[in-house]
Amino acid sequence: SSSALKESPLLLQNGTGSLPRNLAATLQDIEVKRQLVLQQKGQQVIEEQRRRLAELKQKAAVEAQSQWEALHGSPPHHNSLYSLSGSGLPFMHRSILHHQRPHGMQQQDHGEEPDHAYDTLSLESSDSLETSVSTGNNSACSPDNMSSASGAEILKIEEMEKMLKEAHAEKTRLVEAREREMEMRRQALEDERKRREELEKRLQDETVHRQRLIEKEVKMREKHFSQARPLTRYLPIRKEDFDLKTHIESCGHTVDMCHHIILTQKMCKGYLTKMGGKIKSWKKRWFVFDRLKRTLSYFIDKHETKLKGVIYFQAIEEVYYDHLRSAAKSPNPALTFCVKTHDRLYYMVAPSAEAMRIWMDVIVTGAEGYTQFMN
């Protein structure tokens, strides 16, 4: 059966080397079943030929007996199973007749009995018949005849092969469809990724643009304030328990080394040169910064007997150094600072740089009119 499997037209046609392992096993199982069916068919054919051979032998014996009885003038046996009349044969087969003797020689004495001649005739005819039937039987059991007899099985196998091919084609189609679907999904994801990257880039560009606008606006504000005046250094302080002297010393000033100023916890006193309001003349005045009265007052001298003016804390908006040199004919521009109120701008000149810095930090603690950052 292994040689038959190797020479099978099905395996030669498809080539097991190119088929999957499970498909090759299936085809091999089909081929083994086909060989078993062919063997069964061959056994049936052999049994049929043997049966036909037995019938031919029996018919030949009956026919020879009938011929023998006709030649010797004996009536045929009516009880015989196969009589000459029942057989319907008009003449005897040549394989039997060519052994008979002529009519003239039947009466010679050879010491032979008629039954022996009948036996010889029947045996020889039987041998010839068996030889012819055996030859026919061998031809009937040949592989070609067995393949012809199992044509229906081969058709079934071919139909299964066709179904397998269709299954392979369907599988290939499904795989291709799945690959196309995966490719479409990958393309959609790629498009979404590109769209998101583009949106992120636009967002970054917009952020950079806004940042540049903000920086530009800040620069414009800084330029505007730098041209107008500097910002107040500190915000006003409204606490009742505020210690002015401690605060000024914490700012880094050495109050004890500055003899132009008298500084306590609530007051600051000293001489400053002030420019007049209507008449732009510079006059020396005694200034008193009082946190209890919440005023900045100035007198003619330190005896504080003749008051010349009062600046309330609520009116003071800003205190800054006169960096633009806007004070007209200042006796010392480097020591000039400004106190801005709602209705007037005061220009003052300190006796020393340290005194100027102390006075600016003192007055700004009472600049309650400065409300830009109070909300």
PDB file of N, CA and C in Angstrom, residues 21-115:
ATOM      1  N   ARG A  21       0.343  20.370   6.571  1.00  0.00           N
ATOM      2  CA  ARG A  21       0.495  19.057   7.178  1.00  0.00           C
ATOM      3  C   ARG A  21      -0.848  18.394   7.377  1.00  0.00           C
ATOM      4  N   ASN A  22      -1.858  19.103   7.871  1.00  0.00           N
ATOM      5  CA  ASN A  22      -3.163  18.484   8.097  1.00  0.00           C
ATOM      6  C   ASN A  22      -3.832  18.076   6.789  1.00  0.00           C
ATOM      7  N   LEU A  23      -3.645  18.876   5.731  1.00  0.00           N
ATOM      8  CA  LEU A  23      -4.223  18.518   4.428  1.00  0.00           C
ATOM      9  C   LEU A  23      -3.552  17.298   3.844  1.00  0.00           C
ATOM     10  N   ALA A  24      -2.236  17.194   3.998  1.00  0.00           N
ATOM     11  CA  ALA A  24      -1.513  16.019   3.492  1.00  0.00           C
ATOM     12  C   ALA A  24      -1.966  14.763   4.217  1.00  0.00           C
ATOM     13  N   ALA A  25      -2.170  14.867   5.547  1.00  0.00           N
ATOM     14  CA  ALA A  25      -2.645  13.697   6.295  1.00  0.00           C
ATOM     15  C   ALA A  25      -4.043  13.296   5.841  1.00  0.00           C
ATOM     16  N   THR A  26      -4.888  14.279   5.576  1.00  0.00           N
ATOM     17  CA  THR A  26      -6.246  13.971   5.104  1.00  0.00           C
ATOM     18  C   THR A  26      -6.215  13.265   3.752  1.00  0.00           C
ATOM     19  N   LEU A  27      -5.396  13.774   2.830  1.00  0.00           N
ATOM     20  CA  LEU A  27      -5.289  13.143   1.507  1.00  0.00           C
ATOM     21  C   LEU A  27      -4.717  11.729   1.611  1.00  0.00           C
ATOM     22  N   GLN A  28      -3.757  11.537   2.528  1.00  0.00           N
ATOM     23  CA  GLN A  28      -3.182  10.194   2.694  1.00  0.00           C
ATOM     24  C   GLN A  28      -4.238   9.231   3.228  1.00  0.00           C
ATOM     25  N   ASP A  29      -5.063   9.687   4.171  1.00  0.00           N
ATOM     26  CA  ASP A  29      -6.136   8.839   4.697  1.00  0.00           C
ATOM     27  C   ASP A  29      -7.140   8.494   3.600  1.00  0.00           C
ATOM     28  N   ILE A  30      -7.441   9.457   2.762  1.00  0.00           N
ATOM     29  CA  ILE A  30      -8.368   9.200   1.651  1.00  0.00           C
ATOM     30  C   ILE A  30      -7.786   8.159   0.691  1.00  0.00           C
ATOM     31  N   GLU A  31      -6.488   8.279   0.409  1.00  0.00           N
ATOM     32  CA  GLU A  31      -5.852   7.337  -0.525  1.00  0.00           C
ATOM     33  C   GLU A  31      -5.841   5.921   0.051  1.00  0.00           C
ATOM     34  N   VAL A  32      -5.600   5.789   1.379  1.00  0.00           N
ATOM     35  CA  VAL A  32      -5.614   4.453   2.006  1.00  0.00           C
ATOM     36  C   VAL A  32      -7.009   3.853   1.907  1.00  0.00           C
ATOM     37  N   LYS A  33      -8.038   4.664   2.173  1.00  0.00           N
ATOM     38  CA  LYS A  33      -9.413   4.149   2.049  1.00  0.00           C
ATOM     39  C   LYS A  33      -9.727   3.752   0.615  1.00  0.00           C
ATOM     40  N   ARG A  34      -9.184   4.522  -0.323  1.00  0.00           N
ATOM     41  CA  ARG A  34      -9.440   4.167  -1.730  1.00  0.00           C
ATOM     42  C   ARG A  34      -8.811   2.822  -2.080  1.00  0.00           C
ATOM     43  N   GLN A  35      -7.603   2.590  -1.593  1.00  0.00           N
ATOM     44  CA  GLN A  35      -6.937   1.302  -1.859  1.00  0.00           C
ATOM     45  C   GLN A  35      -7.711   0.151  -1.224  1.00  0.00           C
ATOM     46  N   LEU A  36      -8.245   0.368  -0.007  1.00  0.00           N
ATOM     47  CA  LEU A  36      -9.033  -0.695   0.637  1.00  0.00           C
ATOM     48  C   LEU A  36     -10.294  -0.988  -0.165  1.00  0.00           C
ATOM     49  N   VAL A  37     -10.933   0.053  -0.656  1.00  0.00           N
ATOM     50  CA  VAL A  37     -12.145  -0.147  -1.475  1.00  0.00           C
ATOM     51  C   VAL A  37     -11.803  -0.909  -2.742  1.00  0.00           C
ATOM     52  N   LEU A  38     -10.659  -0.545  -3.368  1.00  0.00           N
ATOM     53  CA  LEU A  38     -10.249  -1.258  -4.588  1.00  0.00           C
ATOM     54  C   LEU A  38      -9.984  -2.742  -4.301  1.00  0.00           C
ATOM     55  N   GLN A  39      -9.330  -3.028  -3.165  1.00  0.00           N
ATOM     56  CA  GLN A  39      -9.087  -4.440  -2.820  1.00  0.00           C
ATOM     57  C   GLN A  39     -10.393  -5.185  -2.608  1.00  0.00           C
ATOM     58  N   GLN A  40     -11.359  -4.573  -1.921  1.00  0.00           N
ATOM     59  CA  GLN A  40     -12.651  -5.227  -1.730  1.00  0.00           C
ATOM     60  C   GLN A  40     -13.351  -5.484  -3.062  1.00  0.00           C
ATOM     61  N   LYS A  41     -13.298  -4.478  -3.927  1.00  0.00           N
ATOM     62  CA  LYS A  41     -13.896  -4.666  -5.262  1.00  0.00           C
ATOM     63  C   LYS A  41     -13.203  -5.807  -6.008  1.00  0.00           C
ATOM     64  N   GLY A  42     -11.865  -5.877  -5.886  1.00  0.00           N
ATOM     65  CA  GLY A  42     -11.139  -6.965  -6.561  1.00  0.00           C
ATOM     66  C   GLY A  42     -11.539  -8.323  -6.027  1.00  0.00           C
ATOM     67  N   GLN A  43     -11.710  -8.448  -4.680  1.00  0.00           N
ATOM     68  CA  GLN A  43     -12.149  -9.727  -4.113  1.00  0.00           C
ATOM     69  C   GLN A  43     -13.531 -10.104  -4.612  1.00  0.00           C
ATOM     70  N   GLN A  44     -14.404  -9.136  -4.726  1.00  0.00           N
ATOM     71  CA  GLN A  44     -15.752  -9.428  -5.251  1.00  0.00           C
ATOM     72  C   GLN A  44     -15.688  -9.915  -6.697  1.00  0.00           C
ATOM     73  N   VAL A  45     -14.816  -9.277  -7.500  1.00  0.00           N
ATOM     74  CA  VAL A  45     -14.684  -9.694  -8.898  1.00  0.00           C
ATOM     75  C   VAL A  45     -14.144 -11.125  -8.981  1.00  0.00           C
ATOM     76  N   ILE A  46     -13.145 -11.444  -8.128  1.00  0.00           N
ATOM     77  CA  ILE A  46     -12.583 -12.811  -8.136  1.00  0.00           C
ATOM     78  C   ILE A  46     -13.638 -13.837  -7.768  1.00  0.00           C
ATOM     79  N   GLU A  47     -14.425 -13.538  -6.692  1.00  0.00           N
ATOM     80  CA  GLU A  47     -15.489 -14.464  -6.297  1.00  0.00           C
ATOM     81  C   GLU A  47     -16.514 -14.635  -7.412  1.00  0.00           C
ATOM     82  N   GLU A  48     -16.856 -13.578  -8.109  1.00  0.00           N
ATOM     83  CA  GLU A  48     -17.811 -13.666  -9.221  1.00  0.00           C
ATOM     84  C   GLU A  48     -17.264 -14.537 -10.347  1.00  0.00           C
ATOM     85  N   GLN A  49     -15.962 -14.358 -10.685  1.00  0.00           N
ATOM     86  CA  GLN A  49     -15.360 -15.168 -11.747  1.00  0.00           C
ATOM     87  C   GLN A  49     -15.298 -16.653 -11.357  1.00  0.00           C
ATOM     88  N   ARG A  50     -15.000 -16.920 -10.083  1.00  0.00           N
ATOM     89  CA  ARG A  50     -14.992 -18.331  -9.631  1.00  0.00           C
ATOM     90  C   ARG A  50     -16.377 -18.953  -9.726  1.00  0.00           C
ATOM     91  N   ARG A  51     -17.389 -18.194  -9.346  1.00  0.00           N
ATOM     92  CA  ARG A  51     -18.757 -18.716  -9.458  1.00  0.00           C
ATOM     93  C   ARG A  51     -19.115 -19.010 -10.907  1.00  0.00           C
ATOM     94  N   ARG A  52     -18.760 -18.063 -11.800  1.00  0.00           N
ATOM     95  CA  ARG A  52     -19.032 -18.284 -13.233  1.00  0.00           C
ATOM     96  C   ARG A  52     -18.254 -19.492 -13.763  1.00  0.00           C
ATOM     97  N   LEU A  53     -17.013 -19.663 -13.274  1.00  0.00           N
ATOM     98  CA  LEU A  53     -16.210 -20.829 -13.704  1.00  0.00           C
ATOM     99  C   LEU A  53     -16.863 -22.136 -13.273  1.00  0.00           C
ATOM    100  N   ALA A  54     -17.382 -22.181 -12.033  1.00  0.00           N
ATOM    101  CA  ALA A  54     -18.058 -23.398 -11.569  1.00  0.00           C
ATOM    102  C   ALA A  54     -19.294 -23.685 -12.416  1.00  0.00           C
ATOM    103  N   GLU A  55     -20.044 -22.632 -12.743  1.00  0.00           N
ATOM    104  CA  GLU A  55     -21.232 -22.845 -13.579  1.00  0.00           C
ATOM    105  C   GLU A  55     -20.850 -23.348 -14.968  1.00  0.00           C
ATOM    106  N   LEU A  56     -19.770 -22.761 -15.548  1.00  0.00           N
ATOM    107  CA  LEU A  56     -19.333 -23.221 -16.883  1.00  0.00           C
ATOM    108  C   LEU A  56     -18.879 -24.682 -16.858  1.00  0.00           C
ATOM    109  N   LYS A  57     -18.161 -25.051 -15.761  1.00  0.00           N
ATOM    110  CA  LYS A  57     -17.734 -26.451 -15.649  1.00  0.00           C
ATOM    111  C   LYS A  57     -18.924 -27.386 -15.584  1.00  0.00           C
ATOM    112  N   GLN A  58     -19.939 -26.993 -14.784  1.00  0.00           N
ATOM    113  CA  GLN A  58     -21.124 -27.848 -14.659  1.00  0.00           C
ATOM    114  C   GLN A  58     -21.881 -27.946 -15.972  1.00  0.00           C
ATOM    115  N   LYS A  59     -21.994 -26.785 -16.702  1.00  0.00           N
ATOM    116  CA  LYS A  59     -22.681 -26.807 -17.999  1.00  0.00           C
ATOM    117  C   LYS A  59     -21.905 -27.634 -19.019  1.00  0.00           C
ATOM    118  N   ALA A  60     -20.576 -27.523 -18.968  1.00  0.00           N
ATOM    119  CA  ALA A  60     -19.762 -28.326 -19.916  1.00  0.00           C
ATOM    120  C   ALA A  60     -19.925 -29.815 -19.649  1.00  0.00           C
ATOM    121  N   ALA A  61     -19.981 -30.201 -18.360  1.00  0.00           N
ATOM    122  CA  ALA A  61     -20.151 -31.627 -18.039  1.00  0.00           C
ATOM    123  C   ALA A  61     -21.503 -32.135 -18.516  1.00  0.00           C
ATOM    124  N   VAL A  62     -22.543 -31.336 -18.281  1.00  0.00           N
ATOM    125  CA  VAL A  62     -23.889 -31.747 -18.723  1.00  0.00           C
ATOM    126  C   VAL A  62     -23.948 -31.858 -20.251  1.00  0.00           C
ATOM    127  N   GLU A  63     -23.317 -30.878 -20.932  1.00  0.00           N
ATOM    128  CA  GLU A  63     -23.345 -30.908 -22.397  1.00  0.00           C
ATOM    129  C   GLU A  63     -22.551 -32.096 -22.946  1.00  0.00           C
ATOM    130  N   ALA A  64     -21.417 -32.391 -22.346  1.00  0.00           N
ATOM    131  CA  ALA A  64     -20.616 -33.549 -22.800  1.00  0.00           C
ATOM    132  C   ALA A  64     -21.372 -34.850 -22.588  1.00  0.00           C
ATOM    133  N   GLN A  65     -22.079 -34.953 -21.439  1.00  0.00           N
ATOM    134  CA  GLN A  65     -22.858 -36.169 -21.177  1.00  0.00           C
ATOM    135  C   GLN A  65     -23.982 -36.323 -22.201  1.00  0.00           C
ATOM    136  N   SER A  66     -24.611 -35.199 -22.530  1.00  0.00           N
ATOM    137  CA  SER A  66     -25.696 -35.262 -23.517  1.00  0.00           C
ATOM    138  C   SER A  66     -25.159 -35.673 -24.891  1.00  0.00           C
ATOM    139  N   GLN A  67     -24.039 -35.088 -25.285  1.00  0.00           N
ATOM    140  CA  GLN A  67     -23.439 -35.459 -26.563  1.00  0.00           C
ATOM    141  C   GLN A  67     -23.029 -36.938 -26.576  1.00  0.00           C
ATOM    142  N   TRP A  68     -22.499 -37.385 -25.467  1.00  0.00           N
ATOM    143  CA  TRP A  68     -22.060 -38.798 -25.385  1.00  0.00           C
ATOM    144  C   TRP A  68     -23.244 -39.737 -25.505  1.00  0.00           C
ATOM    145  N   GLU A  69     -24.326 -39.388 -24.842  1.00  0.00           N
ATOM    146  CA  GLU A  69     -25.509 -40.237 -24.920  1.00  0.00           C
ATOM    147  C   GLU A  69     -26.136 -40.193 -26.304  1.00  0.00           C
ATOM    148  N   ALA A  70     -26.046 -39.001 -26.987  1.00  0.00           N
ATOM    149  CA  ALA A  70     -26.596 -38.922 -28.345  1.00  0.00           C
ATOM    150  C   ALA A  70     -25.773 -39.755 -29.321  1.00  0.00           C
ATOM    151  N   LEU A  71     -24.448 -39.787 -29.128  1.00  0.00           N
ATOM    152  CA  LEU A  71     -23.595 -40.575 -30.028  1.00  0.00           C
ATOM    153  C   LEU A  71     -23.797 -42.071 -29.810  1.00  0.00           C
ATOM    154  N   HIS A  72     -24.077 -42.538 -28.615  1.00  0.00           N
ATOM    155  CA  HIS A  72     -24.219 -43.951 -28.326  1.00  0.00           C
ATOM    156  C   HIS A  72     -25.660 -44.402 -28.343  1.00  0.00           C
ATOM    157  N   GLY A  73     -26.545 -43.537 -28.753  1.00  0.00           N
ATOM    158  CA  GLY A  73     -27.941 -43.915 -28.878  1.00  0.00           C
ATOM    159  C   GLY A  73     -28.656 -44.068 -27.568  1.00  0.00           C
ATOM    160  N   SER A  74     -28.116 -43.579 -26.506  1.00  0.00           N
ATOM    161  CA  SER A  74     -28.761 -43.683 -25.192  1.00  0.00           C
ATOM    162  C   SER A  74     -29.666 -42.475 -24.990  1.00  0.00           C
ATOM    163  N   PRO A  75     -30.830 -42.690 -24.412  1.00  0.00           N
ATOM    164  CA  PRO A  75     -31.729 -41.549 -24.151  1.00  0.00           C
ATOM    165  C   PRO A  75     -31.141 -40.644 -23.072  1.00  0.00           C
ATOM    166  N   PRO A  76     -31.392 -39.407 -23.210  1.00  0.00           N
ATOM    167  CA  PRO A  76     -30.860 -38.462 -22.201  1.00  0.00           C
ATOM    168  C   PRO A  76     -31.559 -38.653 -20.865  1.00  0.00           C
ATOM    169  N   HIS A  77     -30.837 -38.344 -19.816  1.00  0.00           N
ATOM    170  CA  HIS A  77     -31.386 -38.458 -18.466  1.00  0.00           C
ATOM    171  C   HIS A  77     -32.308 -37.289 -18.219  1.00  0.00           C
ATOM    172  N   HIS A  78     -33.562 -37.597 -18.020  1.00  0.00           N
ATOM    173  CA  HIS A  78     -34.536 -36.529 -17.802  1.00  0.00           C
ATOM    174  C   HIS A  78     -34.403 -35.912 -16.417  1.00  0.00           C
ATOM    175  N   ASN A  79     -33.798 -36.651 -15.519  1.00  0.00           N
ATOM    176  CA  ASN A  79     -33.640 -36.104 -14.155  1.00  0.00           C
ATOM    177  C   ASN A  79     -32.378 -35.271 -13.982  1.00  0.00           C
ATOM    178  N   SER A  80     -31.614 -35.133 -15.046  1.00  0.00           N
ATOM    179  CA  SER A  80     -30.369 -34.342 -14.931  1.00  0.00           C
ATOM    180  C   SER A  80     -30.708 -32.868 -14.708  1.00  0.00           C
ATOM    181  N   LEU A  81     -29.833 -32.199 -13.930  1.00  0.00           N
ATOM    182  CA  LEU A  81     -30.070 -30.785 -13.599  1.00  0.00           C
ATOM    183  C   LEU A  81     -29.968 -29.906 -14.823  1.00  0.00           C
ATOM    184  N   TYR A  82     -28.975 -30.201 -15.664  1.00  0.00           N
ATOM    185  CA  TYR A  82     -28.794 -29.428 -16.889  1.00  0.00           C
ATOM    186  C   TYR A  82     -28.862 -30.389 -18.055  1.00  0.00           C
ATOM    187  N   SER A  83     -30.016 -30.534 -18.724  1.00  0.00           N
ATOM    188  CA  SER A  83     -30.171 -31.377 -19.905  1.00  0.00           C
ATOM    189  C   SER A  83     -29.831 -30.567 -21.129  1.00  0.00           C
ATOM    190  N   LEU A  84     -29.671 -31.341 -22.274  1.00  0.00           N
ATOM    191  CA  LEU A  84     -29.308 -30.678 -23.527  1.00  0.00           C
ATOM    192  C   LEU A  84     -30.432 -29.793 -24.005  1.00  0.00           C
ATOM    193  N   SER A  85     -31.697 -30.335 -23.854  1.00  0.00           N
ATOM    194  CA  SER A  85     -32.816 -29.505 -24.289  1.00  0.00           C
ATOM    195  C   SER A  85     -32.990 -28.297 -23.391  1.00  0.00           C
ATOM    196  N   GLY A  86     -32.735 -28.497 -22.089  1.00  0.00           N
ATOM    197  CA  GLY A  86     -32.868 -27.372 -21.162  1.00  0.00           C
ATOM    198  C   GLY A  86     -31.789 -26.332 -21.351  1.00  0.00           C
ATOM    199  N   SER A  87     -30.619 -26.738 -21.790  1.00  0.00           N
ATOM    200  CA  SER A  87     -29.546 -25.764 -21.975  1.00  0.00           C
ATOM    201  C   SER A  87     -29.769 -24.877 -23.166  1.00  0.00           C
ATOM    202  N   GLY A  88     -30.445 -25.398 -24.209  1.00  0.00           N
ATOM    203  CA  GLY A  88     -30.718 -24.579 -25.374  1.00  0.00           C
ATOM    204  C   GLY A  88     -29.490 -24.359 -26.225  1.00  0.00           C
ATOM    205  N   LEU A  89     -28.472 -25.241 -26.139  1.00  0.00           N
ATOM    206  CA  LEU A  89     -27.248 -25.071 -26.911  1.00  0.00           C
ATOM    207  C   LEU A  89     -27.364 -25.905 -28.170  1.00  0.00           C
ATOM    208  N   PRO A  90     -27.259 -25.379 -29.334  1.00  0.00           N
ATOM    209  CA  PRO A  90     -27.412 -26.128 -30.575  1.00  0.00           C
ATOM    210  C   PRO A  90     -26.184 -26.945 -30.896  1.00  0.00           C
ATOM    211  N   PHE A  91     -25.030 -26.606 -30.391  1.00  0.00           N
ATOM    212  CA  PHE A  91     -23.829 -27.376 -30.684  1.00  0.00           C
ATOM    213  C   PHE A  91     -22.921 -27.323 -29.483  1.00  0.00           C
ATOM    214  N   MET A  92     -21.899 -28.180 -29.516  1.00  0.00           N
ATOM    215  CA  MET A  92     -20.985 -28.301 -28.381  1.00  0.00           C
ATOM    216  C   MET A  92     -19.780 -27.430 -28.609  1.00  0.00           C
ATOM    217  N   HIS A  93     -19.192 -26.911 -27.470  1.00  0.00           N
ATOM    218  CA  HIS A  93     -18.053 -26.008 -27.555  1.00  0.00           C
ATOM    219  C   HIS A  93     -16.873 -26.706 -28.159  1.00  0.00           C
ATOM    220  N   ARG A  94     -16.061 -25.988 -28.919  1.00  0.00           N
ATOM    221  CA  ARG A  94     -14.922 -26.563 -29.623  1.00  0.00           C
ATOM    222  C   ARG A  94     -13.869 -27.094 -28.660  1.00  0.00           C
ATOM    223  N   SER A  95     -13.774 -26.443 -27.498  1.00  0.00           N
ATOM    224  CA  SER A  95     -12.784 -26.906 -26.535  1.00  0.00           C
ATOM    225  C   SER A  95     -13.092 -28.298 -26.036  1.00  0.00           C
ATOM    226  N   ILE A  96     -14.373 -28.795 -26.223  1.00  0.00           N
ATOM    227  CA  ILE A  96     -14.746 -30.141 -25.815  1.00  0.00           C
ATOM    228  C   ILE A  96     -14.703 -31.086 -27.009  1.00  0.00           C
ATOM    229  N   LEU A  97     -15.139 -30.652 -28.204  1.00  0.00           N
ATOM    230  CA  LEU A  97     -15.267 -31.527 -29.354  1.00  0.00           C
ATOM    231  C   LEU A  97     -13.934 -31.921 -29.956  1.00  0.00           C
ATOM    232  N   HIS A  98     -12.921 -31.091 -29.798  1.00  0.00           N
ATOM    233  CA  HIS A  98     -11.702 -31.425 -30.515  1.00  0.00           C
ATOM    234  C   HIS A  98     -10.978 -32.608 -29.882  1.00  0.00           C
ATOM    235  N   HIS A  99     -11.487 -33.123 -28.736  1.00  0.00           N
ATOM    236  CA  HIS A  99     -10.906 -34.318 -28.129  1.00  0.00           C
ATOM    237  C   HIS A  99     -11.654 -35.579 -28.496  1.00  0.00           C
ATOM    238  N   GLN A 100     -12.803 -35.523 -29.196  1.00  0.00           N
ATOM    239  CA  GLN A 100     -13.574 -36.718 -29.509  1.00  0.00           C
ATOM    240  C   GLN A 100     -12.976 -37.470 -30.707  1.00  0.00           C
ATOM    241  N   ARG A 101     -13.236 -38.771 -30.750  1.00  0.00           N
ATOM    242  CA  ARG A 101     -12.748 -39.602 -31.830  1.00  0.00           C
ATOM    243  C   ARG A 101     -13.762 -39.647 -32.969  1.00  0.00           C
ATOM    244  N   PRO A 102     -13.309 -39.931 -34.175  1.00  0.00           N
ATOM    245  CA  PRO A 102     -14.240 -40.076 -35.304  1.00  0.00           C
ATOM    246  C   PRO A 102     -15.127 -41.282 -35.077  1.00  0.00           C
ATOM    247  N   HIS A 103     -16.264 -41.307 -35.878  1.00  0.00           N
ATOM    248  CA  HIS A 103     -17.251 -42.367 -35.678  1.00  0.00           C
ATOM    249  C   HIS A 103     -16.700 -43.706 -36.101  1.00  0.00           C
ATOM    250  N   GLY A 104     -15.741 -43.743 -37.083  1.00  0.00           N
ATOM    251  CA  GLY A 104     -15.219 -45.019 -37.558  1.00  0.00           C
ATOM    252  C   GLY A 104     -14.268 -45.677 -36.612  1.00  0.00           C
ATOM    253  N   MET A 105     -13.750 -44.926 -35.696  1.00  0.00           N
ATOM    254  CA  MET A 105     -12.752 -45.450 -34.782  1.00  0.00           C
ATOM    255  C   MET A 105     -13.317 -45.722 -33.417  1.00  0.00           C
ATOM    256  N   GLN A 106     -14.615 -45.593 -33.250  1.00  0.00           N
ATOM    257  CA  GLN A 106     -15.178 -45.799 -31.923  1.00  0.00           C
ATOM    258  C   GLN A 106     -15.229 -47.274 -31.549  1.00  0.00           C
ATOM    259  N   GLN A 107     -15.210 -48.239 -32.579  1.00  0.00           N
ATOM    260  CA  GLN A 107     -15.370 -49.655 -32.296  1.00  0.00           C
ATOM    261  C   GLN A 107     -14.059 -50.393 -32.197  1.00  0.00           C
ATOM    262  N   GLN A 108     -12.900 -49.626 -32.292  1.00  0.00           N
ATOM    263  CA  GLN A 108     -11.600 -50.301 -32.210  1.00  0.00           C
ATOM    264  C   GLN A 108     -11.343 -50.701 -30.778  1.00  0.00           C
ATOM    265  N   ASP A 109     -10.582 -51.820 -30.709  1.00  0.00           N
ATOM    266  CA  ASP A 109     -10.249 -52.339 -29.374  1.00  0.00           C
ATOM    267  C   ASP A 109      -8.951 -51.765 -28.898  1.00  0.00           C
ATOM    268  N   HIS A 110      -8.967 -50.855 -28.007  1.00  0.00           N
ATOM    269  CA  HIS A 110      -7.738 -50.291 -27.411  1.00  0.00           C
ATOM    270  C   HIS A 110      -7.696 -50.540 -25.942  1.00  0.00           C
ATOM    271  N   GLY A 111      -8.639 -51.295 -25.486  1.00  0.00           N
ATOM    272  CA  GLY A 111      -8.658 -51.552 -24.041  1.00  0.00           C
ATOM    273  C   GLY A 111      -9.059 -50.341 -23.232  1.00  0.00           C
ATOM    274  N   GLU A 112      -9.698 -49.389 -23.861  1.00  0.00           N
ATOM    275  CA  GLU A 112     -10.088 -48.169 -23.149  1.00  0.00           C
ATOM    276  C   GLU A 112     -11.596 -48.160 -22.996  1.00  0.00           C
ATOM    277  N   GLU A 113     -12.084 -47.758 -21.971  1.00  0.00           N
ATOM    278  CA  GLU A 113     -13.498 -47.653 -21.670  1.00  0.00           C
ATOM    279  C   GLU A 113     -14.015 -46.294 -22.112  1.00  0.00           C
ATOM    280  N   PRO A 114     -15.255 -46.211 -22.482  1.00  0.00           N
ATOM    281  CA  PRO A 114     -15.827 -44.920 -22.863  1.00  0.00           C
ATOM    282  C   PRO A 114     -15.790 -43.926 -21.715  1.00  0.00           C
ATOM    283  N   ASP A 115     -15.965 -44.420 -20.514  1.00  0.00           N
ATOM    284  CA  ASP A 115     -15.956 -43.479 -19.384  1.00  0.00           C
ATOM    285  C   ASP A 115     -14.620 -42.802 -19.252  1.00  0.00           C
TER     286      ASP A 115
END
